[in-house]
Short mmCIF file of C-alpha atoms in Angstrom, two decimals:
data_model
loop_
_atom_site.label_atom_id
_atom_site.label_comp_id
_atom_site.label_asym_id
_atom_site.label_seq_id
_atom_site.Cartn_x
_atom_site.Cartn_y
_atom_site.Cartn_z
CA MET A 1 -53.30 158.17 30.92
CA ASN A 2 -53.23 154.64 30.96
CA GLU A 3 -49.76 154.70 30.76
CA THR A 4 -48.91 157.75 32.98
CA VAL A 5 -50.89 155.75 35.69
CA LYS A 6 -49.01 153.05 35.45
CA ALA A 7 -45.61 155.07 34.80
CA PHE A 8 -46.71 156.73 37.98
CA ALA A 9 -47.50 153.12 40.08
CA GLU A 10 -44.84 151.62 38.69
CA LYS A 11 -42.16 154.61 40.28
CA ALA A 12 -43.94 154.19 42.94
CA GLN A 13 -43.93 151.15 43.75
CA ASP A 14 -39.89 151.07 42.62
CA GLN A 15 -39.51 153.93 45.57
CA ALA A 16 -41.27 151.50 48.09
CA LYS A 17 -39.23 149.10 47.78
CA ASN A 18 -36.29 151.10 47.36
CA LEU A 19 -37.35 152.61 51.36
CA PHE A 20 -38.08 149.44 52.40
CA GLY A 21 -34.88 147.71 51.58
CA GLN A 22 -32.65 150.93 53.10
CA ALA A 23 -35.22 150.52 56.26
CA GLY A 24 -34.29 146.45 56.44
CA GLU A 25 -30.63 147.75 56.05
CA GLN A 26 -29.85 150.14 58.56
CA THR A 27 -32.87 147.98 60.96
CA LYS A 28 -30.43 145.50 60.62
CA SER A 29 -27.12 147.60 60.44
CA ALA A 30 -28.92 148.77 63.80
CA MET A 31 -28.86 145.49 65.42
CA GLU A 32 -25.75 144.48 65.07
CA LYS A 33 -24.15 147.55 66.75
CA SER A 34 -26.74 147.06 69.12
CA LYS A 35 -25.89 143.40 69.48
CA LYS A 36 -22.05 143.89 69.04
CA ALA A 37 -22.21 146.69 72.04
CA ALA A 38 -24.39 144.26 74.28
CA GLU A 39 -21.49 141.52 73.80
CA GLU A 40 -19.12 144.24 74.82
CA MET A 41 -21.02 145.91 77.58
CA ALA A 42 -21.33 142.07 78.98
CA GLU A 43 -17.21 141.04 78.77
CA PHE A 44 -16.75 144.56 80.39
CA SER A 45 -19.13 143.66 83.86
CA LYS A 46 -17.73 140.49 83.97
CA GLY A 47 -13.44 142.27 83.41
CA ASN A 48 -15.01 144.37 86.52
CA VAL A 49 -15.93 141.55 88.60
CA GLU A 50 -12.72 139.40 88.31
CA ALA A 51 -11.10 142.79 89.21
CA LEU A 52 -13.60 143.26 92.41
CA LEU A 53 -12.64 139.33 93.14
CA GLU A 54 -8.88 139.95 92.96
CA SER A 55 -9.30 142.77 94.89
CA SER A 56 -11.15 140.56 97.99
CA ARG A 57 -8.94 137.91 97.42
CA ILE A 58 -5.51 140.64 97.40
CA ALA A 59 -7.29 141.83 100.72
CA ALA A 60 -7.98 138.62 102.34
CA LYS A 61 -4.51 137.36 101.97
CA GLY A 62 -3.15 140.66 103.37
CA LEU A 63 -5.76 140.86 106.02
CA GLU A 64 -4.26 136.66 106.55
CA THR A 65 -0.51 137.91 107.23
CA MET A 66 -1.26 140.73 109.08
CA GLY A 67 -3.07 138.80 112.09
CA GLN A 68 -0.11 135.88 112.22
CA ASP A 69 1.96 139.40 112.19
CA ALA A 70 0.30 141.02 115.43
CA ALA A 71 -0.41 137.82 116.66
CA ALA A 72 3.58 137.15 116.15
CA PHE A 73 4.39 141.21 118.09
CA PHE A 74 1.83 140.16 120.94
CA ARG A 75 3.49 136.30 121.27
CA ALA A 76 6.81 138.55 121.69
CA ARG A 77 5.10 140.72 124.09
CA TYR A 78 4.09 138.12 125.90
CA ASP A 79 6.97 136.92 126.44
CA SER A 80 9.42 139.33 126.89
CA THR A 81 6.85 140.59 130.13
CA ALA A 82 7.41 136.68 131.72
CA GLN A 83 10.91 137.27 131.57
CA VAL A 84 11.53 140.19 132.96
CA VAL A 85 8.75 139.05 135.39
CA ASN A 86 10.63 136.24 136.12
CA ALA A 87 13.73 138.77 136.54
CA VAL A 88 11.57 140.44 138.81
CA ALA A 89 11.07 137.80 141.77
CA THR A 90 15.20 137.36 140.96
CA VAL A 91 15.89 141.48 142.55
CA LYS A 92 17.99 142.01 145.24
CA SER A 93 17.48 145.63 145.42
CA PRO A 94 15.11 148.91 144.33
CA THR A 95 17.71 149.90 142.18
CA GLU A 96 17.95 146.95 140.19
CA LEU A 97 14.56 146.70 140.30
CA PHE A 98 14.34 150.43 138.54
CA GLN A 99 16.88 149.50 136.35
CA LEU A 100 15.05 146.53 135.40
CA GLN A 101 11.52 148.10 134.90
CA ALA A 102 13.44 150.84 133.30
CA ASP A 103 14.80 148.29 130.24
CA TYR A 104 12.02 146.91 130.55
CA LEU A 105 9.78 149.60 129.33
CA ARG A 106 11.87 151.29 127.17
CA GLY A 107 12.74 148.04 124.98
CA ALA A 108 8.64 147.76 125.31
CA PHE A 109 8.01 151.37 123.98
CA ASP A 110 10.59 150.82 121.10
CA ALA A 111 8.72 147.76 119.79
CA MET A 112 5.60 149.31 119.75
CA VAL A 113 6.73 152.11 117.90
CA ALA A 114 8.53 150.16 115.23
CA GLU A 115 5.60 147.66 115.16
CA ALA A 116 3.15 150.93 114.58
CA SER A 117 5.73 151.84 111.77
CA ARG A 118 5.23 148.26 109.95
CA SER A 119 2.03 147.72 110.62
CA THR A 120 1.62 151.06 108.90
CA GLU A 121 3.98 150.33 105.77
CA ALA A 122 1.72 147.32 105.50
CA THR A 123 -1.59 148.52 105.79
CA LEU A 124 -0.49 151.75 103.60
CA LYS A 125 1.11 148.66 100.61
CA LEU A 126 -2.25 146.32 101.26
CA ALA A 127 -4.94 149.74 100.56
CA GLY A 128 -2.54 149.88 97.29
CA GLU A 129 -1.77 145.77 96.50
CA VAL A 130 -6.35 145.78 96.37
CA ALA A 131 -6.92 149.33 95.39
CA ALA A 132 -4.73 148.05 91.86
CA PRO A 133 -6.52 145.82 89.95
CA ILE A 134 -10.16 148.49 90.08
CA GLN A 135 -7.40 151.25 89.63
CA ASN A 136 -7.09 149.12 86.50
CA ARG A 137 -10.95 148.65 85.19
CA VAL A 138 -11.30 152.33 85.58
CA ALA A 139 -8.31 153.62 83.41
CA LEU A 140 -9.79 150.99 80.71
CA ALA A 141 -13.41 152.34 81.09
CA ALA A 142 -11.48 155.89 80.66
CA ASP A 143 -9.90 154.75 77.51
CA LYS A 144 -13.23 153.38 75.92
CA ILE A 145 -14.97 156.28 77.00
CA LYS A 146 -12.31 157.93 75.06
CA VAL A 147 -12.61 156.16 72.29
CA ALA A 148 -16.21 156.34 71.71
CA ALA A 149 -16.16 159.99 71.90
#
């Protein structure tokens, strides 16, 4: 009976060692996976921040350019108006005055329509450029989700 108890105790001890060894290996494996996931998440977050910074840089540069373009347009309109005011001072007849006004208004309207069109196109282009870095990150996130699933 002493041998049976001894054999049972040795068997129980071996099983406990195996269980603790397996638990240790599983814990170690889980910790390594968690560490790797945390590193990947940190790297992904860093990429997101970089994409936002790039998007902001593009927006700032685009808005600066649009502001300069608007200033140039208004400067040209001011110069055109100044020329018309000077021309009004030299008008010799009401017919000539009305013709001058009509030409000025037609030119001003055409310039405004052209500027509005150019400005709209520039705004849409800028919106696409600003969104591109973020869209790339969203696409990358979607790819990562597909791989994980």
